[in-house]
Short mmCIF file of C-alpha atoms in Angstrom, two decimals:
data_model
loop_
_atom_site.label_atom_id
_atom_site.label_comp_id
_atom_site.label_asym_id
_atom_site.label_seq_id
_atom_site.Cartn_x
_atom_site.Cartn_y
_atom_site.Cartn_z
CA MET P 1 0.02 0.07 -0.09
CA ILE P 2 1.26 3.45 -0.82
CA GLU P 3 -0.34 5.86 1.57
CA PRO P 4 -1.23 9.55 1.38
CA VAL P 5 1.28 11.91 2.88
CA SER P 6 1.07 15.27 4.58
CA ALA P 7 3.41 17.56 2.72
CA ARG P 8 4.59 20.98 2.11
CA VAL P 9 4.85 21.72 -1.37
CA LEU P 10 7.44 23.78 -3.24
CA THR P 11 5.94 27.00 -4.45
CA PRO P 12 6.09 27.56 -8.25
CA GLU P 13 8.08 30.94 -8.09
CA TRP P 14 10.85 29.20 -6.40
CA ALA P 15 10.98 25.89 -8.22
CA PRO P 16 13.47 26.81 -10.99
CA THR P 17 16.00 28.10 -8.55
CA VAL P 18 15.55 25.39 -5.65
CA ILE P 19 15.30 22.11 -7.61
CA PRO P 20 18.79 20.95 -8.10
CA ALA P 21 20.42 18.60 -10.68
CA PRO P 22 20.33 14.99 -9.68
CA TYR P 23 23.20 14.14 -7.20
CA ASP P 24 24.82 11.36 -9.23
CA SER P 25 24.70 13.13 -12.57
CA LEU P 26 27.35 15.45 -11.41
CA THR P 27 31.02 15.20 -10.81
CA PRO P 28 32.31 16.24 -7.26
CA SER P 29 33.66 19.53 -8.96
CA GLU P 30 30.27 20.13 -10.63
CA ARG P 31 28.49 19.60 -7.29
CA ALA P 32 30.79 22.09 -5.67
CA GLN P 33 30.05 24.62 -8.42
CA GLN P 34 26.34 24.08 -8.13
CA LEU P 35 26.53 24.75 -4.42
CA ALA P 36 28.73 27.86 -4.87
CA GLU P 37 26.72 29.48 -7.56
CA ASN P 38 23.31 28.90 -6.03
CA PRO P 39 22.74 29.47 -2.39
CA ASP P 40 19.04 28.77 -2.73
CA SER P 41 19.58 25.28 -4.31
CA PHE P 42 18.07 22.29 -2.31
CA ALA P 43 21.47 20.61 -2.85
CA HIS P 44 22.53 22.50 0.24
CA VAL P 45 19.86 20.43 2.20
CA ALA P 46 19.84 16.97 0.39
CA GLY P 47 23.54 16.63 -0.62
CA SER P 48 24.78 13.15 0.49
CA PRO P 49 27.53 13.44 3.06
CA PRO P 50 30.97 13.07 1.64
CA GLU P 51 32.31 9.59 1.68
CA SER P 52 35.66 10.92 2.97
CA PHE P 53 34.00 11.63 6.32
CA GLY P 54 35.78 9.48 8.74
CA HIS P 55 34.41 10.59 12.21
CA PRO P 56 30.55 10.63 13.44
CA SER P 57 31.20 14.26 14.46
CA GLU P 58 31.58 15.25 10.82
CA HIS P 59 28.33 13.53 9.91
CA LEU P 60 26.60 15.62 12.67
CA GLN P 61 28.09 18.98 11.31
CA HIS P 62 26.97 18.01 7.83
CA ALA P 63 23.47 17.20 9.12
CA THR P 64 23.33 20.43 11.18
CA ARG P 65 24.37 22.48 8.04
CA SER P 66 21.49 20.64 6.10
CA THR P 67 19.06 21.61 8.81
CA GLN P 68 20.08 25.24 8.81
CA ALA P 69 19.80 25.31 4.93
CA LEU P 70 16.28 23.99 5.10
CA ASP P 71 15.25 26.40 7.81
CA ARG P 72 16.41 29.23 5.71
CA LEU P 73 14.61 28.05 2.71
CA ILE P 74 11.37 27.69 4.63
CA GLY P 75 11.98 31.21 6.07
CA LEU P 76 12.23 32.54 2.47
CA GLY P 77 8.77 31.13 1.82
CA THR P 78 9.95 28.61 -0.65
CA PHE P 79 7.42 25.97 0.73
CA GLY P 80 3.82 26.49 1.17
CA SER P 81 1.91 25.22 4.34
CA THR P 82 1.30 21.64 5.13
CA ARG P 83 -1.36 20.09 2.94
CA SER P 84 -3.94 17.59 4.04
CA PRO P 85 -2.71 13.83 3.37
CA SER P 86 -2.60 13.26 -0.43
CA LEU P 87 -0.87 11.21 -3.01
CA TYR P 88 0.90 12.95 -5.89
CA VAL P 89 1.55 12.25 -9.49
CA GLN P 90 4.80 13.57 -10.82
CA CYS P 91 6.10 13.90 -14.43
CA VAL P 92 9.72 14.30 -15.19
CA GLU P 93 10.78 15.16 -18.81
CA ALA P 94 14.63 15.00 -19.10
CA ASP P 95 17.41 13.34 -21.06
CA GLY P 96 14.85 12.67 -24.01
CA HIS P 97 12.58 10.63 -21.80
CA VAL P 98 9.21 11.11 -20.02
CA GLN P 99 8.55 9.45 -16.96
CA HIS P 100 5.42 9.46 -14.63
CA ALA P 101 5.35 8.33 -11.00
CA LEU P 102 2.92 8.02 -8.08
CA LEU P 103 4.38 9.80 -4.85
CA GLY P 104 3.45 8.89 -1.42
CA GLY P 105 4.53 7.02 1.73
CA VAL P 106 5.30 3.21 2.17
CA SER P 107 5.52 1.87 5.69
CA LEU P 108 8.82 0.35 6.49
CA ALA P 109 7.22 -2.10 9.02
CA SER P 110 4.63 -3.48 6.77
CA HIS P 111 6.22 -3.54 3.27
CA GLU P 112 9.40 -5.04 1.69
CA LEU P 113 11.74 -3.04 -0.28
CA ARG P 114 14.06 -5.31 -2.09
CA PRO P 115 17.60 -3.95 -2.88
CA HIS P 116 20.09 -4.99 -5.73
CA GLU P 117 22.95 -2.77 -4.59
CA ASP P 118 25.21 -2.67 -1.67
CA THR P 119 25.34 0.31 0.64
CA GLN P 120 28.44 1.98 2.34
CA PRO P 121 28.03 1.96 6.11
CA GLY P 122 29.62 5.41 6.53
CA ARG P 123 27.26 7.00 4.00
CA VAL P 124 24.27 5.30 5.53
CA HIS P 125 25.30 6.63 8.87
CA GLY P 126 25.75 10.09 7.53
CA LEU P 127 22.18 10.05 5.91
CA ALA P 128 20.56 8.63 8.99
CA MET P 129 21.92 11.33 11.06
CA HIS P 130 20.72 13.78 8.37
CA PHE P 131 17.14 12.26 8.57
CA THR P 132 17.23 12.38 12.41
CA GLU P 133 18.35 16.03 12.47
CA VAL P 134 15.99 17.18 9.57
CA GLY P 135 13.25 15.02 10.47
CA ARG P 136 11.86 14.98 6.87
CA MET P 137 12.29 13.22 3.55
CA SER P 138 12.25 15.21 0.28
CA SER P 139 14.25 13.03 -2.15
CA PRO P 140 11.93 10.13 -2.91
CA VAL P 141 13.08 6.56 -3.11
CA VAL P 142 12.27 5.38 -6.65
CA VAL P 143 10.71 1.91 -6.62
CA THR P 144 8.84 -0.49 -9.08
CA ALA P 145 7.45 -3.97 -9.37
CA PRO P 146 6.36 -6.19 -12.19
CA ASP P 147 2.80 -5.52 -11.72
CA MET P 148 1.92 -1.64 -11.13
CA ALA P 149 -1.51 -1.82 -12.65
CA PRO P 150 -3.22 -0.05 -9.73
CA VAL P 151 -0.45 2.58 -9.84
CA ALA P 152 -0.66 3.12 -13.52
CA GLU P 153 -4.61 3.59 -13.33
CA VAL P 154 -4.10 6.40 -10.87
CA ILE P 155 -1.42 8.09 -13.17
CA GLU P 156 -3.67 7.71 -16.10
CA ALA P 157 -6.75 9.20 -14.36
CA THR P 158 -4.68 12.06 -13.00
CA ILE P 159 -3.21 12.90 -16.53
CA ALA P 160 -6.76 12.49 -18.09
CA ALA P 161 -8.15 15.00 -15.55
CA SER P 162 -5.39 17.51 -16.47
CA GLU P 163 -6.45 17.24 -19.95
CA ALA P 164 -10.16 17.71 -19.54
CA SER P 165 -12.03 20.81 -20.53
CA THR P 166 -11.96 21.93 -16.92
CA PRO P 167 -8.36 20.75 -16.16
CA HIS P 168 -7.06 19.44 -13.06
CA GLU P 169 -4.47 22.08 -12.47
CA PRO P 170 -0.91 21.17 -11.31
CA LEU P 171 0.61 22.40 -8.18
CA LEU P 172 3.88 22.68 -10.13
CA ASP P 173 4.89 22.86 -13.79
CA THR P 174 8.55 24.19 -14.01
CA LYS P 175 11.69 23.90 -15.86
CA THR P 176 14.58 23.24 -13.59
CA ALA P 177 18.13 24.61 -13.68
CA ASP P 178 19.46 21.50 -15.54
CA GLY P 179 16.84 21.69 -18.21
CA ALA P 180 14.31 19.24 -17.07
CA ARG P 181 10.64 19.86 -16.96
CA VAL P 182 8.84 18.74 -13.76
CA THR P 183 5.01 18.72 -13.24
CA LEU P 184 3.22 17.68 -9.99
CA TRP P 185 -0.55 17.20 -9.57
CA PRO P 186 -2.51 15.95 -6.58
CA ALA P 187 -3.49 12.39 -7.68
CA VAL P 188 -6.97 11.57 -8.79
CA LEU P 189 -7.92 8.27 -7.29
CA PRO P 190 -10.76 6.27 -9.12
CA GLY P 191 -13.86 6.08 -7.10
CA GLY P 192 -12.26 8.86 -4.76
CA GLU P 193 -10.66 6.60 -2.41
CA SER P 194 -8.50 8.35 0.15
CA GLU P 195 -6.72 5.58 2.03
CA GLY P 196 -4.10 4.82 -0.60
CA VAL P 197 -3.48 2.35 -3.44
CA GLY P 198 -2.71 -1.23 -2.76
CA PHE P 199 -0.66 -3.67 -4.78
CA ASP P 200 0.76 -7.26 -4.28
CA GLY P 201 4.28 -8.49 -3.70
CA PRO P 202 7.43 -6.72 -2.83
CA LEU P 203 8.74 -3.22 -4.22
CA TYR P 204 12.13 -3.30 -5.88
CA ILE P 205 14.40 -0.19 -5.30
CA VAL P 206 15.27 1.50 -8.38
CA ASP P 207 17.19 4.37 -6.74
CA GLY P 208 17.71 5.17 -3.15
CA HIS P 209 19.43 2.24 -1.52
CA HIS P 210 21.33 4.41 0.98
CA ARG P 211 18.11 6.33 1.76
CA VAL P 212 16.18 3.17 2.55
CA ALA P 213 19.01 1.90 4.82
CA ALA P 214 19.26 5.21 6.51
CA ALA P 215 15.54 5.50 7.22
CA TYR P 216 15.59 2.18 9.01
CA GLN P 217 18.56 3.34 10.99
CA ALA P 218 16.92 6.84 11.82
CA GLY P 219 13.84 4.95 13.09
CA PHE P 220 11.53 6.39 10.50
CA SER P 221 8.14 4.77 10.19
CA GLN P 222 7.80 5.40 6.42
CA VAL P 223 9.87 6.47 3.30
CA LEU P 224 8.67 8.90 0.64
CA VAL P 225 8.49 6.82 -2.52
CA ALA P 226 8.03 7.42 -6.29
CA LEU P 227 6.38 4.28 -7.83
CA VAL P 228 7.25 4.09 -11.56
CA PRO P 229 5.57 1.60 -13.76
CA THR P 230 8.08 -0.63 -15.46
CA ALA P 231 7.08 0.67 -18.96
CA GLU P 232 8.50 4.16 -18.00
CA LEU P 233 11.63 3.02 -16.65
CA TYR P 234 14.64 3.56 -19.02
CA LEU P 235 17.96 1.93 -18.00
CA GLY P 236 21.16 3.50 -19.14
CA SER P 237 24.65 2.43 -17.93
CA PHE P 238 27.74 3.89 -16.45
CA ASP P 239 31.14 4.02 -18.26
CA ARG P 240 34.25 2.93 -16.30
CA GLU P 241 37.32 5.27 -16.81
CA LEU P 242 40.85 4.97 -15.69
CA SER P 243 43.14 7.86 -15.38
CA GLU P 244 46.32 5.79 -15.89
CA LEU P 245 47.56 2.99 -18.19
CA ASP P 246 50.77 1.18 -17.25
CA ILE P 247 50.83 -1.44 -19.91
CA MET P 248 51.14 -1.26 -23.60
CA PRO P 249 47.72 -0.72 -25.49
CA ARG P 250 48.19 -3.64 -27.67
CA ARG P 251 48.84 -5.73 -24.68
CA VAL P 252 45.43 -4.80 -23.37
CA ALA P 253 43.70 -6.09 -26.46
CA ASP P 254 45.63 -9.42 -26.29
CA LEU P 255 44.57 -10.00 -22.71
CA ILE P 256 40.88 -9.20 -23.43
CA SER P 257 41.22 -11.64 -26.34
CA THR P 258 41.69 -14.53 -23.94
CA ARG P 259 38.06 -14.07 -22.83
CA CYS P 260 36.44 -12.32 -25.71
CA GLU P 261 36.32 -11.98 -29.39
CA VAL P 262 37.70 -8.59 -30.07
CA THR P 263 37.47 -6.29 -33.01
CA GLU P 264 38.97 -2.93 -33.52
CA VAL P 265 36.58 -0.23 -34.63
CA SER P 266 36.77 3.40 -35.67
CA ASP P 267 35.53 5.37 -32.57
CA ALA P 268 33.72 5.41 -29.26
CA VAL P 269 30.35 5.45 -31.15
CA ALA P 270 31.12 2.35 -33.01
CA ALA P 271 32.51 0.66 -29.83
CA ARG P 272 29.46 1.35 -27.59
CA PRO P 273 27.49 -1.73 -26.97
CA THR P 274 23.63 -1.88 -27.26
CA GLU P 275 23.03 -5.48 -25.76
CA PRO P 276 24.33 -7.59 -22.94
CA GLY P 277 27.41 -9.65 -23.70
CA TRP P 278 29.27 -7.08 -25.70
CA ILE P 279 31.58 -4.51 -23.99
CA GLY P 280 33.15 -1.46 -25.56
CA VAL P 281 36.80 -0.65 -24.69
CA GLY P 282 38.97 2.36 -25.43
CA VAL P 283 42.66 2.16 -24.88
CA ALA P 284 44.79 5.30 -25.60
CA ASP P 285 43.67 6.19 -29.41
CA HIS P 286 42.11 2.70 -29.98
CA TRP P 287 38.62 1.42 -29.81
CA TYR P 288 37.48 -2.11 -29.59
CA ARG P 289 34.11 -4.07 -29.49
CA ALA P 290 34.53 -7.23 -27.29
CA ARG P 291 32.02 -10.01 -27.27
CA ARG P 292 32.24 -12.27 -24.20
CA ARG P 293 32.67 -15.92 -25.22
CA ASP P 294 30.51 -17.02 -22.27
CA ALA P 295 27.72 -14.50 -23.08
CA ASP P 296 25.10 -16.89 -24.31
CA ALA P 297 25.69 -19.15 -21.30
CA SER P 298 25.55 -16.03 -18.98
CA ARG P 299 21.96 -15.20 -19.74
CA GLY P 300 19.50 -16.52 -17.37
CA ALA P 301 21.55 -18.25 -14.49
CA PRO P 302 20.42 -21.75 -13.49
CA PRO P 303 18.33 -22.01 -10.35
CA GLY P 304 20.45 -21.59 -7.19
CA ILE P 305 23.18 -19.61 -8.97
CA ASP P 306 23.62 -16.08 -7.97
CA PRO P 307 22.46 -14.20 -11.14
CA VAL P 308 25.11 -11.36 -10.61
CA SER P 309 27.77 -13.82 -11.81
CA GLY P 310 26.54 -13.47 -15.38
CA LEU P 311 26.45 -9.69 -15.58
CA ASP P 312 28.73 -7.72 -17.77
CA ALA P 313 29.50 -5.48 -14.82
CA ALA P 314 30.71 -8.51 -12.78
CA PHE P 315 32.87 -9.79 -15.78
CA VAL P 316 34.42 -6.26 -16.03
CA HIS P 317 34.96 -5.84 -12.42
CA ASP P 318 36.48 -9.44 -11.87
CA PHE P 319 38.44 -9.70 -15.05
CA MET P 320 39.13 -6.49 -16.96
CA LEU P 321 39.54 -4.02 -13.94
CA SER P 322 41.03 -6.45 -11.53
CA GLU P 323 43.27 -8.93 -13.72
CA ILE P 324 44.27 -6.59 -16.53
CA PHE P 325 44.51 -3.10 -14.90
CA GLY P 326 45.01 -4.08 -11.25
CA VAL P 327 41.97 -2.14 -10.00
CA THR P 328 40.45 -4.29 -7.21
CA SER P 329 38.27 -1.69 -5.45
CA ALA P 330 35.50 0.68 -6.44
CA SER P 331 37.18 3.45 -4.55
CA ASP P 332 40.46 3.22 -6.36
CA PRO P 333 41.41 6.75 -7.14
CA ARG P 334 42.25 5.89 -10.54
CA LEU P 335 38.69 4.78 -11.38
CA THR P 336 35.65 7.02 -12.16
CA TYR P 337 32.15 6.44 -13.38
CA ARG P 338 30.39 8.54 -16.01
CA PRO P 339 26.73 8.15 -17.00
CA THR P 340 26.07 7.37 -20.61
CA THR P 341 24.06 10.58 -21.02
CA VAL P 342 27.61 12.41 -20.66
CA ALA P 343 30.07 12.55 -23.44
CA THR P 344 33.04 10.10 -23.14
CA ALA P 345 35.96 11.71 -21.60
CA ASP P 346 39.54 11.68 -23.11
CA THR P 347 41.06 9.29 -20.67
CA PRO P 348 43.67 6.37 -21.10
CA VAL P 349 41.00 3.68 -20.64
CA THR P 350 37.46 3.61 -21.14
CA ILE P 351 35.01 0.61 -20.47
CA MET P 352 31.50 0.91 -21.72
CA LEU P 353 28.73 -1.57 -20.96
CA ALA P 354 25.20 -2.16 -22.25
CA PRO P 355 22.34 -1.30 -20.03
CA VAL P 356 21.17 -4.17 -17.77
CA PRO P 357 17.77 -5.63 -18.45
CA LEU P 358 15.03 -4.82 -15.93
CA GLU P 359 14.40 -8.58 -15.46
CA ALA P 360 18.03 -9.09 -14.24
CA VAL P 361 17.38 -6.41 -11.63
CA PHE P 362 14.47 -8.44 -10.29
CA ASP P 363 16.24 -11.56 -10.49
CA VAL P 364 19.21 -10.20 -8.40
CA ALA P 365 16.97 -8.65 -5.89
CA ASP P 366 14.99 -11.76 -5.48
CA PHE P 367 18.08 -13.87 -4.96
CA GLY P 368 19.36 -11.48 -2.35
CA GLY P 369 22.50 -10.77 -4.64
CA VAL P 370 24.44 -7.55 -4.93
CA MET P 371 25.45 -6.09 -8.26
CA PRO P 372 28.80 -4.55 -8.59
CA PRO P 373 29.01 -0.62 -8.15
CA LYS P 374 27.29 1.54 -10.70
CA THR P 375 25.68 -1.34 -12.65
CA THR P 376 22.44 0.31 -13.10
CA TYR P 377 21.48 3.94 -14.27
CA PHE P 378 17.82 4.60 -14.36
CA LEU P 379 16.55 7.49 -16.11
CA PRO P 380 15.09 10.07 -15.82
CA LYS P 381 16.41 10.75 -12.39
CA ALA P 382 14.08 11.76 -9.46
CA ARG P 383 14.32 15.43 -8.31
CA SER P 384 14.82 16.57 -4.70
CA GLY P 385 12.81 19.47 -3.01
CA LEU P 386 9.47 19.27 -4.45
CA LEU P 387 7.77 17.86 -1.23
CA LEU P 388 8.82 17.97 2.38
CA VAL P 389 7.32 15.06 4.31
CA ARG P 390 7.73 14.10 7.89
CA CYS P 391 8.50 10.29 8.31
#
């Protein structure tokens, strides 16, 4: 059941200034620039604590600054008064995609939220302290499930009402600083129900693993979620980039050839893979398409076998990064991740993956497995700062 929430809604006149670009779509330097150039950005409130924090006192200081930033925004009148409990329908148009979601609360005690990614204890602790100090959620956890028919019906009813001759007016319809269009309506529930929308089975976390873990740690009774029908989820991927290359480029191709069929191609566009089993590799000024020899066998792990083992990301981390380049940790300073929505950088090594099928996300979560870091990249990204919800 997704339940109505009592929320303060961002006022339209402040929306273009306050709504920040998604956190993980920016590099650390871009985040710093965003904060420096816009003192009214909600990123001052919602920004995740730096992973370099090594002591709980630093998490507390970060959480205190977040609370002060939120109090400042509220004092400026950026949010309206608390509305009566409601569900909301959100539409985000960004990166060439349109995505609708139903926003509301999900009880942590009565509903299962299945993860497919690991979490970092330090970051979870920092976010838990943030939640404890701020006492609210504003960045929804994006979730989905194979059968979202009741949710889709509410979204369709709300959109239809907004297009009627006497339209159901949105609370927000704005362009954000990074060029996205965000629209928010109170949900129109078929039959006028007010208790919420029910559905069967678990929910699968799409984006927000650390927020869910932190909400449990902070003792929240519910989390703010955005339920997205599977038909409106677009999966992208992350490129792996290495800042150093200490072996000859030709040797890299030879080593990859021990596990893959390798073909040299003209450029990054020709190398980018479009289906699982293929991997694009850039080394110095050379680009290759590599097809895993075990690709056919890896599709659909047998019962009882961790489905993570067949993923291209696992192959890249266990073989290419570890055995060829000596990168054994996701926090290795030589390694960075870049979303496919961003142009490939001029780095010594680039490794490109095809998007993971959504069915693989469900399979891994059902098995209780953990995907390698940055295996999935769902678009469009949820925006922070539209709602303030006490949890």
